[in-house]
C-alpha cells in the first residue's frame, strides 16, 4: 500500500509519495477531451494528460478530459472560481485522480508485469481543506476520496491505453497551513527538528489561489478561537492582470497558469502583433502590491487579536510570488518565509498520513 500526500490546490494539484522528495505538480485545469490530431508526440506524459475517469463520487462518469498543461493551452479550459469548493469539486477530483494514477505507475518503486493488464494501486493519502470549510465539509470530502476509482490514459505519450484502478483505503484530512507547519517542525522520521515551532504559538499565513488561511498553532494543536480563513487569494489578482494586459496590449493569456508560469520565470516581456514587445511588469507590480497590502493587514489583525503569537510563517504558492511585495508592505514587522513554499503543505500531508499509519500499526501491535 502506498502512502501519499496530495495538495488539492485551486491552482495546481501536488502529489508526493513516501520515499520521494520530488512532487508531481499538475495545474488544476481541465477541458473536455476529444480525439487529438497529433503532429508530434509530446516528450513527457505530463504535457499531454488525456484521460477518461470513473469515480462513484463524480456527477458525470467515463468522460474524457484533457488535464493540466494540455488543458492550459486551450481557450475553453476551466479553472476554479471563488464559488467553487474543493471538497465538492468534480474538477479537483478528476485532476487529483489523474495525478495519483500518473505518479503511482511512474514512481520509481512501482513495478508492473504487463502493460496490457489493469494496474491496481492502493493508497493511504493525506490531504487538507481551508480553515473555513474544514469543519463543515471534512467528512464529505473524506467520503468522496475513499473508495475505488479508475483512470484510463488515452493519447498520453508512454501511457497510451494504460488503465489504472485506484483504491483509496484512508484519507487523513488536515487544515491547510497547519500541515505545512508540522512539516517544518519535524524530520522525515517524524522526530522533532524545530523545538520553537513544535512547542510554540505560531501564526501561519497560507496564501493560495482562492483562499488565504491563517491558522494559529499552539504546541502543534489548532487554536479553535483564533484560527481564521479568508475567501480571497492570488487568482483574483491574476485575473485583473490578465484583463489589464489584454486592454493595454491586446495580448491574451489563455489561463492563469500561463501567466503564473511567466511570473515565476520573471519573464515579463510579451510579444505584440508584429515585431513589437512590451513589459507587463508595471501591471504585475501594481496588483501584487495591492494583494500584499491586503494580506499584511490580515496578518496584523490576527497578531493583534492573539498577541501570544511568537512569529508568523508565510507559505504557499502565493507567498512565493508575493514575497518581495509582502516584505515591502510589512515594513518593520518581520515575516518568516521558507524555501519551496508552495510544497510545504503537500510534504506536511504526507507526514500526517505516515504518522496516522504508524499509530495504527502501533495500536494493532499492542492488541
Short mmCIF file of C-alpha atoms in Angstrom, two decimals:
data_model
loop_
_atom_site.label_atom_id
_atom_site.label_comp_id
_atom_site.label_asym_id
_atom_site.label_seq_id
_atom_site.Cartn_x
_atom_site.Cartn_y
_atom_site.Cartn_z
CA UNK A 1 0.00 0.00 0.00
CA UNK A 2 1.31 3.42 -0.98
CA UNK A 3 1.30 6.45 1.30
CA UNK A 4 0.99 9.78 -0.46
CA UNK A 5 0.43 13.43 0.31
CA UNK A 6 -1.84 15.27 -2.09
CA UNK A 7 -2.49 19.02 -2.03
CA UNK A 8 -5.69 19.84 -3.92
CA UNK A 9 -4.69 23.42 -4.63
CA UNK A 10 -7.10 25.59 -6.57
CA UNK A 11 -4.26 26.47 -8.95
CA UNK A 12 -2.49 23.08 -9.06
CA UNK A 13 -2.64 19.57 -7.61
CA UNK A 14 0.59 18.39 -5.98
CA UNK A 15 1.37 14.76 -5.15
CA UNK A 16 4.35 13.32 -3.28
CA UNK A 17 4.96 9.67 -2.37
CA UNK A 18 6.56 8.23 0.72
CA UNK A 19 10.25 7.76 -0.04
CA UNK A 20 10.38 10.56 -2.60
CA UNK A 21 11.09 14.29 -2.26
CA UNK A 22 10.14 15.00 -5.86
CA UNK A 23 6.47 16.04 -6.07
CA UNK A 24 4.45 15.90 -9.25
CA UNK A 25 2.60 19.15 -9.96
CA UNK A 26 -0.42 19.22 -12.28
CA UNK A 27 -2.23 22.52 -12.97
CA UNK A 28 -5.83 22.28 -11.75
CA UNK A 29 -7.25 22.94 -15.20
CA UNK A 30 -9.44 20.73 -17.40
CA UNK A 31 -11.20 20.90 -20.71
CA UNK A 32 -13.48 18.32 -22.38
CA UNK A 33 -11.35 15.84 -24.32
CA UNK A 34 -11.64 14.62 -27.89
CA UNK A 35 -9.62 12.71 -30.49
CA UNK A 36 -6.41 14.69 -30.88
CA UNK A 37 -4.66 15.34 -34.20
CA UNK A 38 -1.09 14.75 -33.09
CA UNK A 39 1.58 16.11 -35.43
CA UNK A 40 4.42 15.38 -32.97
CA UNK A 41 4.06 13.46 -29.73
CA UNK A 42 4.93 15.39 -26.57
CA UNK A 43 8.23 14.50 -24.89
CA UNK A 44 6.63 13.99 -21.45
CA UNK A 45 3.36 12.39 -20.29
CA UNK A 46 2.73 15.39 -18.02
CA UNK A 47 2.47 17.64 -21.08
CA UNK A 48 -0.42 15.60 -22.51
CA UNK A 49 -2.60 14.14 -19.76
CA UNK A 50 -5.57 12.88 -21.76
CA UNK A 51 -7.80 10.66 -19.61
CA UNK A 52 -11.18 9.07 -19.10
CA UNK A 53 -12.14 8.97 -15.42
CA UNK A 54 -14.64 6.90 -13.44
CA UNK A 55 -15.47 7.51 -9.79
CA UNK A 56 -18.61 6.92 -7.73
CA UNK A 57 -18.09 10.47 -6.40
CA UNK A 58 -18.31 12.16 -9.81
CA UNK A 59 -21.56 13.62 -11.14
CA UNK A 60 -20.72 12.51 -14.69
CA UNK A 61 -18.64 9.42 -15.32
CA UNK A 62 -16.48 7.98 -18.08
CA UNK A 63 -15.98 11.38 -19.65
CA UNK A 64 -12.80 12.23 -21.49
CA UNK A 65 -10.74 15.12 -20.15
CA UNK A 66 -7.60 16.98 -21.10
CA UNK A 67 -5.90 17.76 -17.80
CA UNK A 68 -3.19 20.15 -16.60
CA UNK A 69 -0.66 21.56 -19.04
CA UNK A 70 -2.55 20.25 -22.08
CA UNK A 71 -5.75 21.99 -20.97
CA UNK A 72 -3.93 25.21 -20.04
CA UNK A 73 -3.14 25.86 -23.72
CA UNK A 74 -6.78 25.70 -24.83
CA UNK A 75 -9.19 28.64 -24.83
CA UNK A 76 -12.16 26.64 -23.50
CA UNK A 77 -10.29 25.45 -20.41
CA UNK A 78 -11.92 25.54 -16.98
CA UNK A 79 -10.18 26.97 -13.90
CA UNK A 80 -11.73 27.03 -10.44
CA UNK A 81 -13.51 30.20 -9.34
CA UNK A 82 -14.27 31.83 -5.97
CA UNK A 83 -17.58 30.00 -5.56
CA UNK A 84 -16.02 26.54 -6.05
CA UNK A 85 -15.49 24.29 -3.02
CA UNK A 86 -12.59 21.87 -3.45
CA UNK A 87 -14.24 19.39 -1.07
CA UNK A 88 -17.14 19.04 -3.53
CA UNK A 89 -15.45 19.92 -6.83
CA UNK A 90 -15.63 17.30 -9.58
CA UNK A 91 -12.85 19.09 -11.42
CA UNK A 92 -10.42 18.85 -8.50
CA UNK A 93 -11.26 15.16 -8.08
CA UNK A 94 -10.62 14.45 -11.79
CA UNK A 95 -7.22 16.18 -11.65
CA UNK A 96 -6.34 14.56 -8.30
CA UNK A 97 -7.16 11.04 -9.52
CA UNK A 98 -5.22 11.66 -12.73
CA UNK A 99 -2.20 12.82 -10.71
CA UNK A 100 -2.42 9.82 -8.35
CA UNK A 101 -2.68 7.40 -11.29
CA UNK A 102 0.25 9.02 -13.06
CA UNK A 103 2.52 9.12 -10.02
CA UNK A 104 1.52 5.61 -8.97
CA UNK A 105 2.56 3.91 -12.20
CA UNK A 106 5.61 6.08 -12.91
CA UNK A 107 7.01 6.14 -9.35
CA UNK A 108 10.44 4.54 -9.21
CA UNK A 109 9.38 1.88 -6.69
CA UNK A 110 6.45 0.67 -8.79
CA UNK A 111 6.82 -2.50 -10.84
CA UNK A 112 4.31 -3.87 -13.33
CA UNK A 113 4.37 -7.22 -15.07
CA UNK A 114 2.31 -6.32 -18.11
CA UNK A 115 1.21 -3.21 -19.92
CA UNK A 116 -1.94 -4.99 -21.15
CA UNK A 117 -3.45 -5.52 -17.71
CA UNK A 118 -5.14 -3.05 -15.42
CA UNK A 119 -2.69 -1.51 -12.96
CA UNK A 120 -4.02 -1.59 -9.41
CA UNK A 121 -2.88 0.85 -6.73
CA UNK A 122 -3.83 1.10 -3.07
CA UNK A 123 -3.34 4.34 -1.18
CA UNK A 124 -3.47 5.94 2.21
CA UNK A 125 -3.45 9.64 1.46
CA UNK A 126 -3.02 12.80 3.49
CA UNK A 127 -4.67 15.96 2.24
CA UNK A 128 -6.31 19.13 3.54
CA UNK A 129 -9.03 21.76 3.45
CA UNK A 130 -9.12 25.52 4.16
CA UNK A 131 -9.95 26.69 7.68
CA UNK A 132 -13.43 27.92 6.72
CA UNK A 133 -14.56 24.69 5.07
CA UNK A 134 -12.74 22.12 7.24
CA UNK A 135 -15.36 21.56 9.96
CA UNK A 136 -18.38 21.52 7.69
CA UNK A 137 -17.02 19.54 4.75
CA UNK A 138 -14.28 17.28 6.17
CA UNK A 139 -16.43 14.14 6.42
CA UNK A 140 -17.99 14.67 3.00
CA UNK A 141 -14.55 15.27 1.46
CA UNK A 142 -13.22 12.09 3.04
CA UNK A 143 -16.18 10.07 1.73
CA UNK A 144 -15.64 11.38 -1.81
CA UNK A 145 -11.99 10.35 -1.76
CA UNK A 146 -12.20 6.95 -0.08
CA UNK A 147 -13.22 4.12 -2.39
CA UNK A 148 -12.39 2.73 -5.81
CA UNK A 149 -11.75 4.93 -8.83
CA UNK A 150 -10.46 4.30 -12.36
CA UNK A 151 -8.35 6.33 -14.77
CA UNK A 152 -7.73 5.40 -18.41
CA UNK A 153 -4.93 7.18 -20.26
CA UNK A 154 -5.91 7.90 -23.86
CA UNK A 155 -3.37 9.64 -26.14
CA UNK A 156 -0.87 10.39 -23.33
CA UNK A 157 2.64 9.53 -24.59
CA UNK A 158 4.26 6.49 -22.92
CA UNK A 159 0.99 5.70 -21.12
CA UNK A 160 -1.44 5.32 -24.03
CA UNK A 161 -4.07 2.69 -23.26
CA UNK A 162 -3.00 2.17 -19.63
CA UNK A 163 -5.89 1.63 -17.23
CA UNK A 164 -5.28 2.34 -13.54
CA UNK A 165 -7.56 1.23 -10.72
CA UNK A 166 -7.05 3.35 -7.59
CA UNK A 167 -8.26 2.17 -4.20
CA UNK A 168 -8.02 4.84 -1.52
CA UNK A 169 -8.27 2.98 1.78
CA UNK A 170 -7.98 6.01 4.04
CA UNK A 171 -7.87 9.78 3.65
CA UNK A 172 -6.45 11.82 6.53
CA UNK A 173 -7.75 15.39 6.29
CA UNK A 174 -5.76 18.26 7.84
CA UNK A 175 -6.12 22.04 7.87
CA UNK A 176 -4.16 23.91 5.21
CA UNK A 177 -1.21 25.70 6.74
CA UNK A 178 -1.20 23.54 9.88
CA UNK A 179 0.16 20.56 7.92
CA UNK A 180 2.87 22.80 6.48
CA UNK A 181 3.95 23.79 9.98
CA UNK A 182 4.07 20.12 11.01
CA UNK A 183 6.44 19.54 8.08
CA UNK A 184 8.69 22.41 9.18
CA UNK A 185 8.72 21.15 12.78
CA UNK A 186 9.61 17.51 12.07
CA UNK A 187 12.23 15.40 10.33
CA UNK A 188 11.49 12.74 7.71
CA UNK A 189 11.23 10.14 10.50
CA UNK A 190 8.70 12.43 12.26
CA UNK A 191 11.09 13.27 15.10
CA UNK A 192 11.15 16.92 16.24
CA UNK A 193 13.67 19.08 14.37
CA UNK A 194 12.48 22.56 15.41
CA UNK A 195 11.53 22.96 19.08
CA UNK A 196 10.39 26.57 18.66
CA UNK A 197 7.78 25.61 16.08
CA UNK A 198 6.78 22.33 17.72
CA UNK A 199 6.25 23.75 21.21
CA UNK A 200 5.46 27.38 20.41
CA UNK A 201 2.48 29.54 19.48
CA UNK A 202 2.93 30.09 15.77
CA UNK A 203 0.87 32.01 13.27
CA UNK A 204 0.64 30.77 9.70
CA UNK A 205 -0.48 32.67 6.63
CA UNK A 206 -1.02 30.21 3.78
CA UNK A 207 -1.74 32.09 0.55
CA UNK A 208 -3.49 30.03 -2.11
CA UNK A 209 -5.19 30.80 -5.37
CA UNK A 210 -8.68 31.30 -3.96
CA UNK A 211 -8.22 31.26 -0.18
CA UNK A 212 -5.86 32.66 2.44
CA UNK A 213 -5.73 30.64 5.66
CA UNK A 214 -4.43 31.99 8.96
CA UNK A 215 -4.39 29.11 11.46
CA UNK A 216 -2.81 29.67 14.87
CA UNK A 217 -0.93 26.62 16.15
CA UNK A 218 -0.25 26.02 19.87
CA UNK A 219 2.13 23.12 20.52
CA UNK A 220 1.05 21.52 17.23
CA UNK A 221 -2.66 21.91 18.06
CA UNK A 222 -5.07 24.17 16.20
CA UNK A 223 -6.31 27.14 18.20
CA UNK A 224 -10.06 26.99 17.57
CA UNK A 225 -10.69 30.55 18.71
CA UNK A 226 -8.05 32.50 16.78
CA UNK A 227 -7.63 30.44 13.58
CA UNK A 228 -9.23 32.16 10.62
CA UNK A 229 -9.70 31.90 6.87
CA UNK A 230 -10.40 34.48 4.17
CA UNK A 231 -12.14 33.74 0.86
CA UNK A 232 -9.50 35.55 -1.19
CA UNK A 233 -6.29 34.50 -2.86
CA UNK A 234 -4.00 35.30 -5.74
CA UNK A 235 -6.35 34.16 -8.52
CA UNK A 236 -8.47 37.32 -8.43
CA UNK A 237 -5.38 39.50 -8.87
CA UNK A 238 -4.10 37.28 -11.70
CA UNK A 239 -7.46 37.72 -13.44
CA UNK A 240 -7.14 41.50 -13.09
CA UNK A 241 -3.62 41.40 -14.56
CA UNK A 242 -4.81 39.29 -17.50
CA UNK A 243 -7.61 41.76 -18.19
CA UNK A 244 -5.32 44.81 -17.89
CA UNK A 245 -2.72 43.27 -20.23
CA UNK A 246 -5.43 42.50 -22.75
CA UNK A 247 -6.84 46.03 -22.55
CA UNK A 248 -3.44 47.73 -22.84
CA UNK A 249 -1.62 45.49 -25.30
CA UNK A 250 -4.21 43.21 -26.93
CA UNK A 251 -2.29 40.20 -25.64
CA UNK A 252 -4.34 37.35 -24.13
CA UNK A 253 -3.11 34.77 -21.64
CA UNK A 254 -5.22 31.60 -22.15
CA UNK A 255 -5.13 30.76 -18.44
CA UNK A 256 -3.91 31.93 -15.04
CA UNK A 257 -1.43 29.05 -15.16
CA UNK A 258 0.28 30.53 -18.23
CA UNK A 259 0.59 33.93 -16.54
CA UNK A 260 1.83 32.35 -13.28
CA UNK A 261 4.49 30.45 -15.22
CA UNK A 262 5.74 33.72 -16.74
CA UNK A 263 5.85 35.43 -13.36
CA UNK A 264 7.74 32.51 -11.74
CA UNK A 265 10.32 32.72 -14.52
CA UNK A 266 10.42 36.53 -14.15
CA UNK A 267 9.71 36.72 -17.85
CA UNK A 268 7.57 39.84 -18.14
CA UNK A 269 8.13 40.62 -21.83
CA UNK A 270 5.24 39.81 -24.19
CA UNK A 271 5.30 39.70 -27.98
CA UNK A 272 2.79 42.04 -29.56
CA UNK A 273 1.27 41.54 -33.02
CA UNK A 274 4.01 42.42 -35.47
CA UNK A 275 7.52 42.73 -34.07
CA UNK A 276 6.87 44.90 -31.03
CA UNK A 277 7.42 43.85 -27.43
CA UNK A 278 6.12 45.21 -24.13
CA UNK A 279 6.79 44.58 -20.45
CA UNK A 280 3.88 43.68 -18.20
CA UNK A 281 5.94 44.11 -15.01
CA UNK A 282 4.42 47.51 -14.08
CA UNK A 283 0.96 45.91 -14.21
CA UNK A 284 2.10 42.93 -12.12
CA UNK A 285 3.72 45.28 -9.59
CA UNK A 286 0.51 47.30 -9.20
CA UNK A 287 -1.78 44.38 -8.49
CA UNK A 288 0.70 42.31 -6.47
CA UNK A 289 1.41 45.33 -4.25
CA UNK A 290 -2.34 45.63 -3.59
CA UNK A 291 -2.57 41.91 -2.80
CA UNK A 292 0.41 42.07 -0.45
CA UNK A 293 -1.00 45.05 1.46
CA UNK A 294 -4.31 43.27 1.98
CA UNK A 295 -2.59 40.13 3.28
CA UNK A 296 -0.29 42.08 5.62
CA UNK A 297 -3.39 43.80 7.02
CA UNK A 298 -4.91 40.36 7.71
CA UNK A 299 -1.73 39.22 9.48
CA UNK A 300 -1.62 42.39 11.63
CA UNK A 301 -5.24 41.86 12.62
CA UNK A 302 -4.58 38.24 13.67
CA UNK A 303 -1.47 39.22 15.63
CA UNK A 304 -3.38 41.99 17.42
CA UNK A 305 -6.20 39.62 18.35
CA UNK A 306 -3.75 36.94 19.55
CA UNK A 307 -0.63 38.67 20.96
CA UNK A 308 0.69 35.29 22.19
CA UNK A 309 1.82 34.54 18.63
CA UNK A 310 5.63 34.34 18.63
CA UNK A 311 6.17 34.59 14.85
CA UNK A 312 4.29 34.39 11.57
CA UNK A 313 5.25 31.99 8.76
CA UNK A 314 4.01 32.99 5.30
CA UNK A 315 3.76 30.00 2.99
CA UNK A 316 2.00 28.68 -0.10
CA UNK A 317 2.32 29.44 -3.79
CA UNK A 318 1.07 32.95 -3.19
CA UNK A 319 3.82 33.58 -0.63
CA UNK A 320 6.49 32.65 -3.16
CA UNK A 321 5.01 35.00 -5.77
CA UNK A 322 4.37 37.89 -3.38
CA UNK A 323 7.47 37.68 -1.16
CA UNK A 324 9.19 40.99 -2.15
CA UNK A 325 5.84 42.81 -2.11
CA UNK A 326 4.95 41.36 1.33
CA UNK A 327 8.32 42.37 2.79
CA UNK A 328 7.81 45.90 1.49
CA UNK A 329 4.23 46.11 2.80
CA UNK A 330 5.17 44.66 6.23
CA UNK A 331 7.75 47.38 6.92
CA UNK A 332 9.28 46.79 10.38
CA UNK A 333 7.16 43.67 11.00
CA UNK A 334 9.28 40.59 10.38
CA UNK A 335 7.61 37.77 8.48
CA UNK A 336 9.19 34.34 8.05
CA UNK A 337 9.46 32.72 4.62
CA UNK A 338 10.70 29.23 3.68
CA UNK A 339 12.16 27.56 0.62
CA UNK A 340 9.79 25.53 -1.58
CA UNK A 341 6.96 27.49 -0.02
CA UNK A 342 4.27 26.06 -2.30
CA UNK A 343 5.27 22.47 -1.37
CA UNK A 344 5.14 22.73 2.43
CA UNK A 345 1.51 21.62 2.64
CA UNK A 346 1.94 18.52 0.48
CA UNK A 347 5.05 17.45 2.42
CA UNK A 348 3.06 18.02 5.61
CA UNK A 349 0.11 15.97 4.36
CA UNK A 350 2.46 13.07 3.62
CA UNK A 351 3.93 13.22 7.13
CA UNK A 352 0.48 13.41 8.73
CA UNK A 353 -0.59 10.31 6.76
CA UNK A 354 2.61 8.47 7.74
CA UNK A 355 2.04 9.42 11.36
CA UNK A 356 -1.53 8.07 11.25
CA UNK A 357 -0.36 4.80 9.65
CA UNK A 358 2.36 4.42 12.30
CA UNK A 359 -0.19 4.99 15.06
CA UNK A 360 -2.47 2.31 13.57
CA UNK A 361 0.42 -0.16 13.36
CA UNK A 362 1.39 0.57 16.98
CA UNK A 363 -2.21 0.03 18.10
CA UNK A 364 -2.50 -3.23 16.13
CA UNK A 365 0.78 -4.48 17.59
CA UNK A 366 -0.28 -3.63 21.13
CA UNK A 367 -3.51 -5.56 20.66
#
